[in-house]
Coordinates of C-alpha atoms in Angstrom, one line a residue:
X12 CA 9.2 28.6 -64.8
X13 CA 5.2 29.0 -65.2
X14 CA 3.6 30.2 -62.0
X15 CA 0.8 28.0 -60.2
X16 CA -2.1 28.5 -60.2
X17 CA -4.8 28.5 -58.5
X18 CA -7.8 26.3 -59.3
X19 CA -11.1 27.4 -60.5
X20 CA -13.1 25.1 -59.4
X21 CA -14.5 25.8 -56.0
X22 CA -14.8 22.8 -53.3
X23 CA -17.6 22.5 -51.8
X24 CA -17.6 19.7 -49.0
X25 CA -13.8 20.1 -47.7
X26 CA -15.7 20.8 -44.8
X27 CA -18.1 18.0 -45.1
X28 CA -16.0 14.6 -44.3
X29 CA -18.8 12.5 -43.0
X30 CA -21.5 13.1 -40.0
X31 CA -21.0 12.0 -36.3
X32 CA -22.5 9.0 -35.0
X33 CA -23.3 6.8 -33.1
X34 CA -21.4 8.6 -30.5
X35 CA -22.2 8.5 -26.7
X36 CA -22.7 12.3 -25.3
X37 CA -22.1 12.0 -21.8
X38 CA -23.5 10.9 -18.8
X39 CA -24.3 14.3 -16.2
X40 CA -27.5 15.8 -15.6
X41 CA -28.9 12.9 -13.1
X42 CA -29.8 11.8 -9.4
X43 CA -27.3 9.3 -8.2
X44 CA -29.4 8.1 -5.0
X45 CA -32.6 7.9 -7.1
X46 CA -30.6 6.2 -9.6
X47 CA -29.0 3.3 -7.6
X48 CA -31.7 0.4 -6.6
X49 CA -29.6 -1.2 -4.3
X50 CA -28.1 1.6 -2.8
X51 CA -30.9 2.8 -1.4
X52 CA -32.8 -0.7 -0.3
X53 CA -29.2 -1.2 1.3
X54 CA -30.1 2.5 3.4
X55 CA -33.1 1.4 3.8
X56 CA -32.7 -1.8 5.1
X57 CA -29.7 -0.7 7.7
X58 CA -31.4 2.2 9.3
X59 CA -30.9 4.7 7.3
X60 CA -34.4 6.2 6.3
X61 CA -34.6 9.4 7.9
X62 CA -32.5 10.4 5.4
X63 CA -34.1 9.8 2.2
X64 CA -35.1 13.0 1.2
X65 CA -30.9 14.7 2.2
X66 CA -29.6 12.0 0.0
X67 CA -32.1 12.7 -2.4
X68 CA -31.5 15.9 -2.2
X69 CA -27.0 15.0 -2.7
X70 CA -27.4 12.9 -5.2
X71 CA -28.9 15.7 -8.1
X72 CA -26.6 17.4 -6.4
X73 CA -23.7 14.8 -7.6
X74 CA -24.8 14.5 -10.9
X75 CA -24.9 17.8 -12.1
X76 CA -22.9 18.4 -15.3
X77 CA -20.6 20.8 -12.9
X78 CA -19.6 19.1 -10.1
X79 CA -18.6 16.5 -12.5
X80 CA -16.3 19.0 -14.4
X81 CA -14.6 20.1 -10.9
X82 CA -13.6 16.0 -10.9
X83 CA -11.7 16.1 -14.3
X84 CA -10.4 20.2 -14.1
X85 CA -9.3 18.6 -9.7
X86 CA -7.1 15.4 -12.4
X87 CA -5.8 17.4 -15.3
X88 CA -3.9 19.8 -13.4
X89 CA -2.4 18.3 -10.3
X90 CA -0.5 19.8 -6.9
X91 CA 2.4 21.5 -7.5
X92 CA 4.6 22.0 -4.1
X93 CA 6.4 25.4 -3.3
X94 CA 9.4 25.1 -1.2
X95 CA 9.6 28.1 -0.3
X96 CA 8.2 31.5 -0.7
X97 CA 9.4 34.3 -3.8
X98 CA 12.4 35.6 -0.8
X99 CA 13.4 32.4 0.6
X100 CA 10.8 32.7 4.0
X101 CA 10.4 28.1 4.7
X102 CA 6.9 27.3 3.4
X103 CA 5.7 24.3 2.1
X104 CA 3.8 25.0 0.5
X105 CA 1.0 22.4 -2.1
X106 CA -0.6 24.4 -4.3
X107 CA -4.1 23.0 -5.7
X108 CA -6.1 24.2 -8.7
X109 CA -9.4 25.2 -7.8
X110 CA -11.4 22.7 -8.1
X111 CA -10.5 20.0 -5.7
X112 CA -11.1 23.1 -3.7
X113 CA -14.7 23.7 -4.2
X114 CA -14.9 19.7 -4.1
X115 CA -13.4 20.4 -1.1
X116 CA -15.7 22.9 -0.3
X117 CA -19.1 20.8 -1.1
X118 CA -17.6 17.9 1.2
X119 CA -16.9 19.3 4.3
X120 CA -19.9 22.2 4.5
X121 CA -21.5 18.2 3.6
X122 CA -20.2 17.3 6.4
X123 CA -18.8 13.8 5.7
X124 CA -16.0 14.4 8.0
X125 CA -17.7 15.5 10.7
X126 CA -22.3 14.4 11.3
X127 CA -21.8 11.2 13.1
X128 CA -19.8 13.5 15.5
X129 CA -21.8 16.0 15.9
X130 CA -25.6 14.1 15.6
X131 CA -25.1 10.6 16.3
X132 CA -27.7 8.7 16.5
X133 CA -28.5 5.5 14.5
X134 CA -28.5 5.2 11.3
X135 CA -25.6 8.5 11.7
X136 CA -23.3 5.8 9.7
X137 CA -25.2 4.6 7.6
X138 CA -27.0 8.5 5.9
X139 CA -22.7 9.8 6.7
X140 CA -21.9 6.3 4.2
X141 CA -23.9 6.6 1.6
X142 CA -23.5 9.6 1.5
X143 CA -19.7 9.8 0.9
X144 CA -20.5 7.1 -1.5
X145 CA -22.7 9.9 -4.2
X146 CA -19.4 12.1 -3.5
X147 CA -16.5 10.5 -3.7
X148 CA -18.0 9.0 -7.6
X149 CA -17.2 12.7 -8.1
X150 CA -13.5 13.0 -7.9
X151 CA -12.0 10.7 -5.4
X152 CA -8.0 12.8 -4.4
X153 CA -9.6 15.4 -2.6
X154 CA -11.5 12.0 -0.5
X155 CA -8.3 11.3 1.5
X156 CA -8.5 14.1 3.6
X157 CA -11.3 14.6 4.0
X158 CA -11.8 10.9 5.2
X159 CA -9.0 11.2 7.4
X160 CA -10.0 14.1 9.3
X161 CA -13.3 12.5 10.1
X162 CA -10.8 9.2 11.2
X163 CA -9.1 11.6 13.3
X164 CA -12.2 12.1 15.5
X165 CA -11.4 8.7 18.4
X166 CA -7.9 9.5 18.7
X167 CA -7.3 12.5 19.5
X168 CA -10.3 12.1 21.3
X169 CA -7.7 9.7 23.9
X170 CA -6.3 13.5 24.0
X171 CA -9.0 15.0 26.9
X172 CA -6.9 18.2 26.6
X173 CA -6.5 18.0 22.8
X174 CA -10.0 16.9 21.8
X175 CA -11.2 20.5 23.5
X176 CA -9.5 23.1 21.7
X177 CA -8.7 20.6 18.8
X178 CA -12.2 19.0 18.6
X179 CA -14.6 22.1 17.6
X180 CA -12.4 22.9 14.4
X181 CA -12.1 19.3 13.1
X182 CA -15.9 19.1 12.4
X183 CA -16.5 22.2 11.7
X184 CA -18.8 22.6 8.1
X185 CA -16.1 24.6 7.1
X186 CA -13.1 24.9 4.7
X187 CA -9.8 27.0 5.0
X188 CA -7.3 26.2 1.9
X189 CA -4.9 29.3 3.6
X190 CA -1.0 28.6 4.8
X191 CA -1.7 29.9 8.3
X192 CA -1.6 28.7 11.9
X193 CA -4.4 26.5 13.6
X194 CA -4.7 28.7 15.8
X195 CA -6.0 31.6 13.2
X196 CA -9.2 29.5 12.1
X197 CA -12.1 28.2 12.9
X198 CA -12.0 24.9 11.2
X199 CA -9.0 22.9 10.4
X200 CA -8.0 19.6 8.3
X201 CA -5.8 16.7 9.7
X202 CA -3.8 13.7 8.6
X203 CA -1.3 11.2 8.9
X204 CA 2.4 10.1 9.5
X205 CA 2.5 6.2 9.3
X206 CA 5.3 4.6 6.8
X207 CA 8.8 5.1 6.7
X208 CA 11.0 3.6 4.1
X209 CA 12.4 0.9 6.4
X210 CA 9.2 0.2 7.0
X211 CA 6.2 0.4 4.9
X212 CA 3.2 -0.8 6.6
X213 CA 5.6 -2.5 9.2
X214 CA 5.6 0.2 11.5
X215 CA 6.8 -1.3 14.7
X216 CA 10.6 -0.6 12.1
X217 CA 9.7 3.3 12.7
X218 CA 13.2 5.3 13.6
X219 CA 11.2 8.3 14.2
X220 CA 12.2 9.9 16.9
X221 CA 10.6 12.2 20.3
X222 CA 11.9 14.0 22.3
X223 CA 9.6 14.7 25.7
X224 CA 10.3 19.1 26.3
X225 CA 7.5 18.5 28.9
X226 CA 4.2 20.3 29.9
X227 CA 2.9 16.9 27.1
X228 CA 5.0 18.1 24.2
X229 CA 7.4 16.3 22.7
X230 CA 10.2 17.3 19.6
X231 CA 10.4 14.3 16.8
X232 CA 12.7 14.1 14.3
X233 CA 12.6 11.7 11.2
X234 CA 10.9 11.4 8.3
X235 CA 7.9 9.9 6.6
X236 CA 7.7 8.4 3.4
X237 CA 4.2 8.6 2.4
X238 CA 2.3 11.7 4.1
X239 CA -0.7 12.4 2.2
X240 CA -2.7 15.4 1.6
X241 CA -0.2 17.2 3.2
X242 CA -1.9 20.9 3.5
X243 CA -3.7 19.4 6.4
X244 CA -3.4 21.7 10.1
X245 CA -2.4 19.6 11.5
X246 CA -0.7 15.3 11.3
X247 CA -1.2 12.0 13.5
X248 CA 2.6 10.1 13.4
X249 CA 3.8 7.9 15.5
X250 CA 7.4 7.7 16.7
X251 CA 9.5 6.6 19.2
X252 CA 10.6 7.1 22.9
X253 CA 11.9 5.5 26.2
X254 CA 8.5 3.9 26.6
X255 CA 8.9 2.9 22.8
X256 CA 6.3 3.8 19.9
X257 CA 3.7 6.5 21.0
X258 CA 1.1 9.0 18.6
X259 CA 1.4 12.2 18.7
X260 CA -0.1 15.1 16.6
X261 CA 1.4 17.2 15.0
X262 CA 0.7 20.6 13.7
X263 CA 2.0 21.6 10.3
X264 CA 2.7 25.7 12.8
X265 CA 3.6 26.2 16.4
X266 CA 1.4 28.0 18.3
X267 CA 3.1 30.6 19.0
X268 CA 2.8 31.4 15.0
X269 CA 5.6 30.2 13.6
X270 CA 6.1 27.1 11.1
X271 CA 7.0 23.9 12.7
X272 CA 9.9 22.2 10.6
X273 CA 7.3 19.2 9.2
X274 CA 9.3 20.2 5.3
X275 CA 8.5 19.0 2.2
X276 CA 11.1 16.4 0.4
X277 CA 8.5 16.1 -2.6
X278 CA 5.5 15.1 -3.6
X279 CA 5.0 12.0 -4.6
X280 CA 4.1 10.9 -9.0
X281 CA 1.9 9.3 -8.4
X282 CA 0.1 6.7 -10.7
X283 CA -4.6 7.9 -10.1
X284 CA -5.2 9.8 -6.9
X285 CA -3.2 12.7 -8.6
X286 CA -5.3 15.7 -7.5
X287 CA -4.5 14.8 -4.2
X288 CA -1.0 15.1 -3.1
X289 CA 1.3 13.0 -1.2
X290 CA 4.2 14.0 0.2
X291 CA 7.7 13.0 1.9
X292 CA 8.4 14.6 4.3
X293 CA 11.0 15.1 7.3
X294 CA 10.1 15.9 10.9
X295 CA 13.5 18.4 12.1
X296 CA 12.6 18.9 15.5
X297 CA 8.7 19.4 14.8
X298 CA 7.0 19.6 17.9
X299 CA 4.1 17.2 18.6
X300 CA 1.8 16.1 21.1
X301 CA 1.2 12.6 23.3
X302 CA -2.2 11.0 22.0
X303 CA -3.0 8.4 24.5
X304 CA -0.9 6.3 26.7
X305 CA 3.0 6.7 25.9
X306 CA 4.6 3.5 24.3
X307 CA 1.4 2.3 23.2
X308 CA 1.2 4.3 19.9
X309 CA -0.1 2.1 17.7
X310 CA -3.3 0.8 19.9
X311 CA -4.2 5.2 19.6
X312 CA -3.5 5.6 15.5
X313 CA -5.2 1.8 15.7
X314 CA -8.2 3.6 16.2
X315 CA -8.0 5.8 13.4
X316 CA -6.9 3.5 10.9
X317 CA -10.1 1.4 11.4
X318 CA -12.3 4.8 10.6
X319 CA -10.1 5.3 6.8
X320 CA -10.0 1.3 6.0
X321 CA -14.3 1.8 6.4
X322 CA -13.4 4.6 3.5
X323 CA -12.2 2.6 1.7
X324 CA -14.7 0.2 1.6
X325 CA -17.2 3.0 0.8
X326 CA -14.5 5.1 -1.9
X327 CA -14.1 1.2 -3.7
X328 CA -17.3 0.5 -3.5
X329 CA -18.4 4.5 -5.3
X330 CA -15.7 4.1 -7.4
X331 CA -17.5 0.4 -9.2
X332 CA -20.7 2.4 -8.9
X333 CA -19.9 5.0 -10.8
X334 CA -18.7 2.4 -13.7
X335 CA -20.9 0.6 -13.9
X336 CA -22.9 3.2 -14.2
X337 CA -21.5 4.8 -17.4
X338 CA -20.9 1.5 -19.0
X339 CA -24.2 0.5 -19.0
X340 CA -25.0 4.4 -20.3
X341 CA -22.3 4.2 -22.5
X342 CA -24.2 0.3 -24.0
X343 CA -27.8 2.5 -24.5
X344 CA -26.7 4.8 -26.4
X345 CA -24.1 3.2 -28.9
X346 CA -25.2 0.8 -31.6
X347 CA -22.7 -2.4 -33.2
X348 CA -24.0 -4.3 -36.0
X349 CA -26.7 -3.9 -36.6
X350 CA -28.0 -3.4 -33.1
X351 CA -27.7 -1.6 -29.7
X352 CA -25.5 -2.8 -27.2
X353 CA -26.7 -3.2 -24.5
X354 CA -29.5 -5.1 -26.0
X355 CA -26.5 -8.2 -27.7
X356 CA -26.9 -10.9 -25.0
X357 CA -23.0 -11.0 -24.4
X358 CA -23.0 -7.2 -24.1
X359 CA -26.0 -8.1 -21.1
X360 CA -23.5 -10.1 -19.2
X361 CA -20.7 -8.3 -18.9
X362 CA -23.0 -6.0 -18.1
X363 CA -25.0 -7.7 -15.1
X364 CA -21.7 -9.6 -14.0
X365 CA -20.1 -6.4 -13.0
X366 CA -23.6 -4.6 -11.1
X367 CA -23.2 -7.9 -9.3
X368 CA -20.6 -6.7 -8.0
X369 CA -21.9 -3.5 -6.2
X370 CA -24.9 -5.1 -5.5
X371 CA -22.2 -7.3 -3.2
X372 CA -20.2 -4.5 -2.2
X373 CA -22.7 -2.3 -0.9
X374 CA -24.8 -4.7 0.8
X375 CA -20.5 -5.5 2.9
X376 CA -20.0 -1.4 3.5
X377 CA -24.0 -0.5 4.7
X378 CA -24.2 -3.4 6.5
X379 CA -20.5 -2.5 8.8
X380 CA -22.1 1.0 8.3
X381 CA -25.4 -0.1 10.6
X382 CA -22.7 -1.9 12.7
X383 CA -20.8 1.2 13.6
X384 CA -23.8 2.9 14.9
X385 CA -23.8 0.3 17.2
X386 CA -20.5 0.5 18.9
X387 CA -22.9 -0.2 22.3
X388 CA -23.9 -3.8 21.0
X389 CA -21.3 -7.1 21.4
X390 CA -22.5 -8.9 18.4
X391 CA -22.0 -4.9 16.3
X392 CA -19.2 -4.0 17.3
X393 CA -17.8 -8.2 16.2
X394 CA -18.4 -7.3 13.0
X395 CA -17.2 -4.6 12.5
X396 CA -13.7 -5.7 14.0
X397 CA -13.2 -8.5 11.2
X398 CA -15.9 -6.7 8.6
X399 CA -13.1 -3.8 8.7
X400 CA -10.1 -6.0 7.5
X401 CA -13.0 -8.7 5.4
X402 CA -14.4 -5.6 3.3
X403 CA -11.6 -3.6 3.6
X404 CA -9.4 -6.8 1.0
X405 CA -12.5 -7.8 -0.6
X406 CA -14.6 -4.3 -1.8
X407 CA -10.9 -2.6 -2.4
X408 CA -9.2 -6.0 -3.6
X409 CA -11.7 -6.6 -6.3
X410 CA -11.9 -3.2 -7.5
X411 CA -9.1 -2.9 -9.6
X412 CA -10.6 -5.6 -12.2
X413 CA -13.7 -4.3 -12.1
X414 CA -13.0 -0.5 -13.5
X415 CA -11.4 -2.3 -16.3
X416 CA -14.0 -4.5 -17.5
X417 CA -16.5 -2.0 -16.9
X418 CA -14.1 1.1 -19.1
X419 CA -13.8 -2.0 -21.5
X420 CA -17.3 -2.2 -22.1
X421 CA -16.2 1.8 -24.0
X422 CA -13.9 0.5 -26.6
X423 CA -11.1 3.1 -26.8
X424 CA -13.1 5.8 -25.7
X425 CA -12.6 3.8 -22.1
X426 CA -9.1 4.6 -22.1
X427 CA -8.8 8.4 -22.8
X428 CA -8.3 10.6 -20.2
X429 CA -11.5 12.8 -22.0
X430 CA -13.5 9.9 -20.3
X431 CA -13.9 9.1 -15.9
X432 CA -13.4 6.0 -17.1
X433 CA -9.9 5.5 -17.9
X434 CA -9.7 8.0 -14.2
X435 CA -11.3 5.7 -11.8
X436 CA -9.1 2.8 -14.0
X437 CA -6.1 4.9 -12.5
X438 CA -8.0 5.2 -9.0
X439 CA -8.6 2.7 -8.0
X440 CA -5.8 0.2 -6.6
X441 CA -5.2 3.2 -4.6
X442 CA -7.4 1.9 -0.9
X443 CA -6.3 -1.6 -2.1
X444 CA -3.0 -0.7 -1.1
X445 CA -3.4 2.5 1.2
X446 CA -4.0 2.2 5.4
X447 CA -2.6 -1.5 4.2
X448 CA -2.3 -3.8 1.1
X449 CA -4.1 -7.1 0.1
X450 CA -1.4 -8.8 3.1
X451 CA -2.1 -7.2 5.5
X452 CA -5.4 -7.1 5.8
X453 CA -6.0 -10.8 5.3
X454 CA -3.4 -11.4 7.8
X455 CA -5.0 -8.2 10.4
X456 CA -8.9 -11.6 10.4
X457 CA -6.0 -14.3 11.3
X458 CA -5.2 -11.5 13.5
X459 CA -8.8 -10.4 14.9
X460 CA -10.1 -14.8 14.8
X461 CA -6.8 -14.6 17.3
X462 CA -7.7 -12.9 20.0
X463 CA -11.6 -12.6 19.7
X464 CA -12.3 -15.6 18.5
X465 CA -16.0 -13.9 19.4
X466 CA -15.7 -11.9 16.7
X467 CA -15.5 -15.3 13.7
X468 CA -18.5 -16.8 16.4
X469 CA -20.7 -13.6 15.9
X470 CA -19.4 -13.2 11.9
X471 CA -21.8 -16.7 11.8
X472 CA -24.6 -15.7 14.0
X473 CA -24.8 -13.1 11.9
X474 CA -24.5 -16.1 8.8
X475 CA -27.5 -18.0 10.5
X476 CA -29.7 -16.1 9.5
X477 CA -29.7 -17.3 5.8
X478 CA -29.9 -20.7 6.8
X479 CA -31.9 -22.8 4.8
X480 CA -32.7 -20.4 1.9
X481 CA -30.4 -21.3 -0.3
X482 CA -27.9 -24.5 -0.4
X483 CA -25.1 -23.1 -2.3
X484 CA -24.8 -20.5 0.7
X485 CA -25.7 -23.3 3.7
X486 CA -22.1 -26.0 2.4
X487 CA -20.0 -22.9 2.0
X488 CA -20.7 -21.8 5.7
X489 CA -20.4 -25.7 6.3
X490 CA -16.9 -25.7 4.5
X491 CA -15.8 -22.0 5.9
X492 CA -16.3 -23.1 9.4
X493 CA -14.7 -26.7 8.9
X494 CA -11.5 -24.1 6.4
X495 CA -11.4 -21.8 9.4
X496 CA -10.9 -25.2 12.6
X497 CA -7.7 -25.9 10.1
X498 CA -4.8 -24.9 11.2
X499 CA -2.3 -26.1 8.9
X500 CA -0.2 -23.6 7.1
X501 CA -3.4 -21.0 8.1
X502 CA -1.3 -18.4 7.1
X503 CA -0.3 -19.4 3.3
X504 CA -4.7 -19.5 3.5
X505 CA -5.2 -16.0 4.2
X506 CA -6.9 -15.0 1.5
X507 CA -7.9 -17.4 0.7
X508 CA -10.1 -17.8 4.1
X509 CA -10.5 -13.7 3.5
X510 CA -11.9 -13.8 0.5
X511 CA -15.0 -17.0 2.0
X512 CA -15.8 -14.4 4.6
X513 CA -16.3 -12.5 2.2
X514 CA -18.8 -13.8 -0.5
X515 CA -21.0 -15.3 3.0
X516 CA -21.2 -12.6 4.0
X517 CA -21.8 -10.6 1.0
X518 CA -25.0 -13.7 0.1
X519 CA -26.0 -13.2 3.3
X520 CA -26.7 -10.2 2.9
X521 CA -27.9 -10.4 -0.1
X522 CA -30.3 -13.3 1.0
X523 CA -32.1 -10.7 3.2
X524 CA -32.5 -7.7 0.9
X525 CA -35.3 -6.8 -1.1
X526 CA -34.4 -8.7 -4.6
X527 CA -34.6 -12.8 -5.3
X528 CA -33.0 -12.1 -8.3
X529 CA -29.9 -10.5 -7.0
X530 CA -29.1 -13.5 -4.2
X531 CA -30.0 -15.8 -6.2
X532 CA -27.7 -14.6 -9.5
X533 CA -24.9 -13.9 -6.4
X534 CA -25.3 -16.8 -5.2
X535 CA -24.9 -19.5 -8.1
X536 CA -22.1 -16.7 -10.0
X537 CA -19.9 -16.4 -7.2
X538 CA -20.0 -19.4 -4.9
X539 CA -20.8 -22.3 -7.4
X540 CA -17.5 -24.2 -8.0
X541 CA -16.1 -22.8 -11.3
X542 CA -12.9 -22.2 -10.8
X543 CA -11.6 -18.9 -12.4
X544 CA -13.5 -16.9 -14.7
X545 CA -14.0 -14.1 -15.8
X546 CA -16.7 -10.8 -15.5
X547 CA -19.2 -12.0 -18.3
X548 CA -19.4 -16.0 -17.4
X549 CA -22.7 -16.0 -15.5
X550 CA -24.5 -18.8 -16.4
X551 CA -27.7 -19.2 -18.1
X552 CA -30.5 -18.6 -16.7
X553 CA -30.5 -16.0 -14.3
X554 CA -32.1 -13.0 -14.1
X555 CA -30.3 -10.0 -16.4
X556 CA -32.8 -7.6 -17.6
X557 CA -33.4 -7.2 -13.4
X558 CA -29.3 -6.8 -12.3
X559 CA -29.2 -4.1 -15.9
X560 CA -31.9 -2.2 -15.0
X561 CA -30.4 -1.8 -10.5
X562 CA -27.8 -0.3 -12.7
X563 CA -28.8 1.9 -14.6
X564 CA -28.1 5.6 -13.8
X565 CA -30.9 7.2 -16.3
X566 CA -34.1 5.4 -15.8
X567 CA -36.2 2.8 -18.2
X568 CA -34.0 1.7 -20.6

């Protein structure tokens, strides 16, 4: 057979199959605060104006390409569990990618875990919430230990001796991820362990026991089904004593330097929140210290839960904002059918509707932050009691579908892990489930209304400031009052009532804000009798250009 020969003709275009064009560059190098009109106005309205310069600075930090990349790296390389060291000693070590630690270091150095506690003043919670809203847009998973550390402070204050020893380390603006006793550290993080296999949100079904050893020390035996951030230095946990369910601070190491038998069984294989380890643990005679009164553990740990629910609002609102920023950025740079996506009327409807959701979420979140800043005022306390449940339910519940719609704006690219929209979608359900899912929050709204009728009264007192501003809102509020007064099958209707409470408050706050275009569009699209509808079905006649411009992450389009 003749030998094959190489063609003598030289290929000249083998590397030039096509030119890459009409693809969108990554969104980076922008100031997350300066470009967020809704956030800036909410900060001003709720008393955080003094933090403007710091928020401008931090908005620039969070827009840096290297910071954004850390969020991708922390998710691409998830935590790894090592139960023992190389010679067999039990260490219960979870190893994270360096990017995770860098994000933790950034968060704690900025005081996201402590600033309102260490420097309390009017607007402190507003400023901290705004900064956290910016920070969580980098990456959501590591926010779990940041939030728990922040939220642990009110509960630990119930045990003065523990507070004296632990609070300086909890509120320290440092980060020490080393696997060693808390007695050797100057900065620590705090987690929580409430749920067990058989009970979930029904913590009264918990079976973990705590036996007194004397001097306020107890020995805990049992398990916890969900313990996130298991490398925290200590955990607030519920366990049973003879007096009933009680709250304990359980360290990872005993004060004498020996390993406390808080043993990780495995890490959860989660759909989202993958940068953050969540674990199943067993307590095999673990040392714990009583927090609050024995037998009143729920009352003690609820102090922490209320704060974590508030942070769920912040995190979900931040996720919505990042999703809209990505969608508008893409639509402003991508062309189809002869013109930019952002110039096409139906896409404008979708983008404006997505931004409206952010407007309502930010307004409600920052108003609750202001309430948090003034616990001495009954009106603010009552708003926060109801608002933590209403806001956590509504904002977190709306976020998964919002993330999907924003992802769809990017087309096929939106579902690819190289694009942040895929991660936003995977992370979106977490806050809706964590710290009590939708039913738990809706029922808590009813519980608050039954035990503290003043909370409902104060809710309507707040809404009264917008009386007469829009007939649709006036009718909505009247209907809401009538439905709350109707006790027939009220548990069956709990979600509907939570929906209406949230929408009424958001509409009121947007009326009180500085953009009539936003308030008009929100009320027309959310409070009208249109029934169920998809994103991007805003009625005619609204100022969608203003809405899209408010959501634009990079200035004028």
